């Protein structure tokens, strides 16, 4: 056993070996893998080995594309057989709704340069003559997907890492850790201790319990996953593609003249929830033929050859799944030198190559080359520390693995976790709730006599007209929106101003009472956080960020906090409820309930002010995200219901109504405002996003200043544009729809929706600056249908002169 290593990776599966492979490829040689059994002896060895590339998130697709490119040359590099075969994948559809999903996939694939062809049922049969076409309405074929031997790929990655200096210890069980302040300093094993600078948890189904040993919450849950391996089937055609019949919850691949058949049943079985035994090495669980029957019965109908095939074995191997169906990667927020890469939801073989590269870049360069926020461990909230929550939600997501993923779909399990003080008041008024970061948030309000529930559809949904009414009332009268789920932080201390000015691109040294909109950028000058900051006192500030990004923002801020105690940060999210009062009559409503001057002179836009609403103390920000006169009211939680009732009663003569988050989405698109996580990401700078006015290059040094100065001098390479589509009717555009010019893909949409005031379909997309000419002809493809699109000269389609906001 070495005495120390720069990087220690726990886990010798495909992701651990890929991380070591890419670390050494990037020049770090002092890398150690610790594996308690033999390489691949956890979940990797029994994986089915399907390698698909297409995901709904564009950068995860790019990550998987890299896996395929790596597997294509890995055997030649290392000399070890991987059995990689680019067999292609055939996707079957039994319903019109599934065809929507396949058309969406084929359209998204085009935006990445992937080939995915929509084909007819007879063409599907020609590709795969073992299938029955009974009930099939269409299909799609992706020729660059494939299959591989999971153990072979892992051994090849391990050899590549060894060849460049990595050390691998098998039969070495990690038993504990030594800590130095907030860092792991020593890894304890049954073969001796080893010091480390960086630790990487790649332990798969053991991820949760190793996280417990480290003091890190990792919400991965093992589930039993079964697939059948047949004996050789007489007459089996050679070179079959892999098959995904998701309407039957099934997948297939060929296997030495036979078939592998598995799937994702709706009632999956969790296993080892409180901890997987350390001696569960190269083992399987007992096959459960009764449970598997719900897959085998439809499989025999889809592939009749199975009915007569001999069964070689039923593999029941646990895999790590997560509460949102995405892998868990990145720097653990609880420790300063620990990274995590677990919970790949049975696509670890497809992801392995790309995931290892992302992890190596994260470790060496501080961030991956792709923005993979949907996989970032910092997306999880405090409620994910509940094992019960994780098991219940993960069970639902396992059951939906192959079901249709509807636009705007909400999940049913483990709901009601975080509720605003207004939850029941709004529920009585027809609130239809969605969940975000554990919070119940009103998406829309069902009028009397309307069922308060979402339709599942790819077309115009049942809530469309009701959201339009909320939207119109915000533009014409006044609405109340409960936005208590905002993440709020108080930063104070003698060094608070200097600290925030170093962190933020905008100038924070404004008079007390000002509200500053700003981004926090990294050294590359791209966006790490988008927020508003109210200066409450000379040395006290309140920071407000979006619902789901509080942990990410707080990690970034805490990472840069000075060590001298001159700055303190406190999470105030639970201390304040938020009611957003929006609309041209909002000032009249507020003035009815306060003696303070809320006129434009007495309470200008971009300022904050302490008010009394009725009997209640309130801090108000006069800002807007929807392009109307408005007041965000930050209310001590215990006063929230009273303030809401007072506003509601006083607003009856002003045609007041409630509005939800879907109305916000429509209004912000019309106004041209960008959204963190959609338009604003670490891929782009404020100049790319049209937010150069938020960059104060004339102030003292701040993080990213040099890069931002260069970006301004050179001019942005990308431009965030607003496109409209005149289809004659509202469109429900798919995500990541390609923007085309002369048949060439220029970019993909990031946000889209319908503007109920301008009566247009609107979407945002980044395209190269040199192509961003409104006189050019553009097209947008969605669900394999192409529409003419107009690049608007201004991103603000509503009130571009801001007269509605500042008056």
PDB file of C-alpha atoms in Angstrom, residues 66-210:
ATOM      1  CA  UNK A  66     -18.209  11.125 -26.004  1.00  0.00           C
ATOM      2  CA  UNK A  67     -18.622   7.667 -24.433  1.00  0.00           C
ATOM      3  CA  UNK A  68     -19.372   6.204 -27.845  1.00  0.00           C
ATOM      4  CA  UNK A  69     -16.384   7.930 -29.443  1.00  0.00           C
ATOM      5  CA  UNK A  70     -14.151   6.593 -26.658  1.00  0.00           C
ATOM      6  CA  UNK A  71     -15.451   3.030 -26.854  1.00  0.00           C
ATOM      7  CA  UNK A  72     -14.933   3.118 -30.594  1.00  0.00           C
ATOM      8  CA  UNK A  73     -11.153   3.375 -30.180  1.00  0.00           C
ATOM      9  CA  UNK A  74     -10.501   1.939 -26.706  1.00  0.00           C
ATOM     10  CA  UNK A  75      -9.694  -1.594 -27.841  1.00  0.00           C
ATOM     11  CA  UNK A  76      -7.187  -0.311 -30.372  1.00  0.00           C
ATOM     12  CA  UNK A  77      -5.519   1.811 -27.689  1.00  0.00           C
ATOM     13  CA  UNK A  78      -5.279  -0.808 -24.946  1.00  0.00           C
ATOM     14  CA  UNK A  79      -5.323  -4.126 -26.767  1.00  0.00           C
ATOM     15  CA  UNK A  80      -8.139  -5.430 -24.549  1.00  0.00           C
ATOM     16  CA  UNK A  81     -11.385  -6.634 -26.103  1.00  0.00           C
ATOM     17  CA  UNK A  82     -14.427  -4.515 -25.277  1.00  0.00           C
ATOM     18  CA  UNK A  83     -16.939  -6.206 -27.605  1.00  0.00           C
ATOM     19  CA  UNK A  84     -18.107  -2.743 -28.569  1.00  0.00           C
ATOM     20  CA  UNK A  85     -20.543  -3.026 -31.452  1.00  0.00           C
ATOM     21  CA  UNK A  86     -22.304  -0.113 -33.092  1.00  0.00           C
ATOM     22  CA  UNK A  87     -25.418  -2.134 -33.767  1.00  0.00           C
ATOM     23  CA  UNK A  88     -27.876   0.748 -33.736  1.00  0.00           C
ATOM     24  CA  UNK A  89     -31.041   0.980 -31.688  1.00  0.00           C
ATOM     25  CA  UNK A  90     -34.610   0.456 -32.848  1.00  0.00           C
ATOM     26  CA  UNK A  91     -37.278   2.370 -30.887  1.00  0.00           C
ATOM     27  CA  UNK A  92     -40.867   1.139 -31.222  1.00  0.00           C
ATOM     28  CA  UNK A  93     -44.084   3.098 -30.657  1.00  0.00           C
ATOM     29  CA  UNK A  94     -47.519   1.683 -29.943  1.00  0.00           C
ATOM     30  CA  UNK A  95     -49.357   4.974 -29.380  1.00  0.00           C
ATOM     31  CA  UNK A  96     -49.563   8.384 -31.065  1.00  0.00           C
ATOM     32  CA  UNK A  97     -48.173   9.892 -27.863  1.00  0.00           C
ATOM     33  CA  UNK A  98     -45.063   7.700 -28.059  1.00  0.00           C
ATOM     34  CA  UNK A  99     -44.615   8.837 -31.658  1.00  0.00           C
ATOM     35  CA  UNK A 100     -44.567  12.420 -30.366  1.00  0.00           C
ATOM     36  CA  UNK A 101     -41.741  11.376 -28.082  1.00  0.00           C
ATOM     37  CA  UNK A 102     -39.848   9.643 -30.894  1.00  0.00           C
ATOM     38  CA  UNK A 103     -40.267  12.662 -33.161  1.00  0.00           C
ATOM     39  CA  UNK A 104     -38.986  14.838 -30.342  1.00  0.00           C
ATOM     40  CA  UNK A 105     -35.965  12.532 -29.979  1.00  0.00           C
ATOM     41  CA  UNK A 106     -35.266  12.569 -33.702  1.00  0.00           C
ATOM     42  CA  UNK A 107     -35.477  16.373 -33.749  1.00  0.00           C
ATOM     43  CA  UNK A 108     -33.200  16.689 -30.729  1.00  0.00           C
ATOM     44  CA  UNK A 109     -30.739  14.234 -32.269  1.00  0.00           C
ATOM     45  CA  UNK A 110     -30.475  16.456 -35.324  1.00  0.00           C
ATOM     46  CA  UNK A 111     -29.404  19.363 -33.147  1.00  0.00           C
ATOM     47  CA  UNK A 112     -26.408  17.295 -31.972  1.00  0.00           C
ATOM     48  CA  UNK A 113     -25.486  15.937 -35.367  1.00  0.00           C
ATOM     49  CA  UNK A 114     -26.838  12.520 -34.414  1.00  0.00           C
ATOM     50  CA  UNK A 115     -28.740  10.468 -36.941  1.00  0.00           C
ATOM     51  CA  UNK A 116     -32.169   9.266 -35.793  1.00  0.00           C
ATOM     52  CA  UNK A 117     -34.633   8.373 -38.523  1.00  0.00           C
ATOM     53  CA  UNK A 118     -38.395   8.034 -38.123  1.00  0.00           C
ATOM     54  CA  UNK A 119     -39.388   4.848 -39.945  1.00  0.00           C
ATOM     55  CA  UNK A 120     -42.543   2.862 -40.720  1.00  0.00           C
ATOM     56  CA  UNK A 121     -43.539  -0.411 -39.031  1.00  0.00           C
ATOM     57  CA  UNK A 122     -42.541  -2.477 -42.105  1.00  0.00           C
ATOM     58  CA  UNK A 123     -39.124  -0.781 -42.131  1.00  0.00           C
ATOM     59  CA  UNK A 124     -38.776  -1.619 -38.441  1.00  0.00           C
ATOM     60  CA  UNK A 125     -39.540  -5.243 -39.227  1.00  0.00           C
ATOM     61  CA  UNK A 126     -36.928  -5.284 -41.992  1.00  0.00           C
ATOM     62  CA  UNK A 127     -34.330  -4.128 -39.456  1.00  0.00           C
ATOM     63  CA  UNK A 128     -35.485  -6.596 -36.835  1.00  0.00           C
ATOM     64  CA  UNK A 129     -37.563  -9.489 -38.203  1.00  0.00           C
ATOM     65  CA  UNK A 130     -38.014 -11.129 -34.789  1.00  0.00           C
ATOM     66  CA  UNK A 131     -40.574  -8.521 -33.679  1.00  0.00           C
ATOM     67  CA  UNK A 132     -44.335  -8.683 -33.996  1.00  0.00           C
ATOM     68  CA  UNK A 133     -45.805  -5.514 -35.463  1.00  0.00           C
ATOM     69  CA  UNK A 134     -49.066  -6.005 -33.598  1.00  0.00           C
ATOM     70  CA  UNK A 135     -50.077  -2.577 -32.273  1.00  0.00           C
ATOM     71  CA  UNK A 136     -46.973  -0.798 -33.607  1.00  0.00           C
ATOM     72  CA  UNK A 137     -47.814   2.590 -35.158  1.00  0.00           C
ATOM     73  CA  UNK A 138     -44.273   3.729 -35.938  1.00  0.00           C
ATOM     74  CA  UNK A 139     -40.624   3.511 -35.007  1.00  0.00           C
ATOM     75  CA  UNK A 140     -37.294   5.301 -35.020  1.00  0.00           C
ATOM     76  CA  UNK A 141     -33.775   4.048 -35.651  1.00  0.00           C
ATOM     77  CA  UNK A 142     -30.521   5.476 -34.283  1.00  0.00           C
ATOM     78  CA  UNK A 143     -27.620   3.749 -36.075  1.00  0.00           C
ATOM     79  CA  UNK A 144     -24.763   4.944 -33.830  1.00  0.00           C
ATOM     80  CA  UNK A 145     -26.089   3.443 -30.598  1.00  0.00           C
ATOM     81  CA  UNK A 146     -24.738   0.056 -29.667  1.00  0.00           C
ATOM     82  CA  UNK A 147     -23.760  -2.486 -27.067  1.00  0.00           C
ATOM     83  CA  UNK A 148     -20.606  -3.547 -25.289  1.00  0.00           C
ATOM     84  CA  UNK A 149     -19.160  -5.893 -22.708  1.00  0.00           C
ATOM     85  CA  UNK A 150     -19.237  -3.807 -19.494  1.00  0.00           C
ATOM     86  CA  UNK A 151     -16.403  -5.769 -17.888  1.00  0.00           C
ATOM     87  CA  UNK A 152     -14.293  -5.556 -21.041  1.00  0.00           C
ATOM     88  CA  UNK A 153     -14.663  -1.783 -21.306  1.00  0.00           C
ATOM     89  CA  UNK A 154     -13.860  -1.361 -17.619  1.00  0.00           C
ATOM     90  CA  UNK A 155     -10.742  -3.529 -17.833  1.00  0.00           C
ATOM     91  CA  UNK A 156      -9.597  -1.570 -20.878  1.00  0.00           C
ATOM     92  CA  UNK A 157     -10.096   1.745 -19.050  1.00  0.00           C
ATOM     93  CA  UNK A 158      -8.203   0.344 -16.064  1.00  0.00           C
ATOM     94  CA  UNK A 159      -5.331  -0.750 -18.306  1.00  0.00           C
ATOM     95  CA  UNK A 160      -5.184   2.686 -19.909  1.00  0.00           C
ATOM     96  CA  UNK A 161      -5.007   4.266 -16.450  1.00  0.00           C
ATOM     97  CA  UNK A 162      -2.314   1.812 -15.278  1.00  0.00           C
ATOM     98  CA  UNK A 163      -0.272   2.423 -18.406  1.00  0.00           C
ATOM     99  CA  UNK A 164      -0.112   6.100 -17.475  1.00  0.00           C
ATOM    100  CA  UNK A 165       0.823   5.575 -13.833  1.00  0.00           C
ATOM    101  CA  UNK A 166      -2.360   4.817 -11.864  1.00  0.00           C
ATOM    102  CA  UNK A 167      -2.252   2.183  -9.122  1.00  0.00           C
ATOM    103  CA  UNK A 168      -5.154  -0.187  -8.499  1.00  0.00           C
ATOM    104  CA  UNK A 169      -5.620  -2.102  -5.256  1.00  0.00           C
ATOM    105  CA  UNK A 170      -8.175  -4.902  -5.413  1.00  0.00           C
ATOM    106  CA  UNK A 171      -9.491  -6.809  -2.374  1.00  0.00           C
ATOM    107  CA  UNK A 172      -9.023  -3.648  -0.318  1.00  0.00           C
ATOM    108  CA  UNK A 173     -11.998  -2.631   1.807  1.00  0.00           C
ATOM    109  CA  UNK A 174     -12.351   0.994   2.918  1.00  0.00           C
ATOM    110  CA  UNK A 175     -13.201   0.955   6.634  1.00  0.00           C
ATOM    111  CA  UNK A 176     -13.154   4.628   7.564  1.00  0.00           C
ATOM    112  CA  UNK A 177     -11.640   8.060   7.092  1.00  0.00           C
ATOM    113  CA  UNK A 178      -9.468  10.549   8.897  1.00  0.00           C
ATOM    114  CA  UNK A 179     -10.401  14.223   8.710  1.00  0.00           C
ATOM    115  CA  UNK A 180      -8.516  17.490   8.939  1.00  0.00           C
ATOM    116  CA  UNK A 181     -11.102  20.210   9.516  1.00  0.00           C
ATOM    117  CA  UNK A 182     -13.427  19.888   6.518  1.00  0.00           C
ATOM    118  CA  UNK A 183     -11.150  17.734   4.412  1.00  0.00           C
ATOM    119  CA  UNK A 184     -10.594  13.991   4.167  1.00  0.00           C
ATOM    120  CA  UNK A 185      -6.924  13.474   4.960  1.00  0.00           C
ATOM    121  CA  UNK A 186      -6.662   9.693   5.314  1.00  0.00           C
ATOM    122  CA  UNK A 187      -8.498   6.723   3.857  1.00  0.00           C
ATOM    123  CA  UNK A 188      -8.479   3.756   6.229  1.00  0.00           C
ATOM    124  CA  UNK A 189      -8.562   0.256   4.734  1.00  0.00           C
ATOM    125  CA  UNK A 190      -8.183  -3.316   5.899  1.00  0.00           C
ATOM    126  CA  UNK A 191      -4.799  -3.287   4.149  1.00  0.00           C
ATOM    127  CA  UNK A 192      -3.523  -0.111   5.814  1.00  0.00           C
ATOM    128  CA  UNK A 193      -4.056   3.634   5.699  1.00  0.00           C
ATOM    129  CA  UNK A 194      -3.326   5.939   2.789  1.00  0.00           C
ATOM    130  CA  UNK A 195      -3.240   9.740   2.810  1.00  0.00           C
ATOM    131  CA  UNK A 196      -4.993  11.675   0.075  1.00  0.00           C
ATOM    132  CA  UNK A 197      -5.452  15.165  -1.282  1.00  0.00           C
ATOM    133  CA  UNK A 198      -8.680  14.419  -3.176  1.00  0.00           C
ATOM    134  CA  UNK A 199     -11.202  11.633  -2.684  1.00  0.00           C
ATOM    135  CA  UNK A 200     -13.705  10.403  -5.292  1.00  0.00           C
ATOM    136  CA  UNK A 201     -16.687   8.246  -4.303  1.00  0.00           C
ATOM    137  CA  UNK A 202     -17.496   5.948  -7.258  1.00  0.00           C
ATOM    138  CA  UNK A 203     -19.011   3.172  -5.154  1.00  0.00           C
ATOM    139  CA  UNK A 204     -22.276   2.682  -7.057  1.00  0.00           C
ATOM    140  CA  UNK A 205     -24.912   0.958  -4.914  1.00  0.00           C
ATOM    141  CA  UNK A 206     -22.708   1.565  -1.856  1.00  0.00           C
ATOM    142  CA  UNK A 207     -22.728   5.301  -2.567  1.00  0.00           C
ATOM    143  CA  UNK A 208     -25.221   6.166   0.168  1.00  0.00           C
ATOM    144  CA  UNK A 209     -23.451   4.330   2.972  1.00  0.00           C
ATOM    145  CA  UNK A 210     -19.972   5.513   1.973  1.00  0.00           C
TER     146      UNK A 210
END
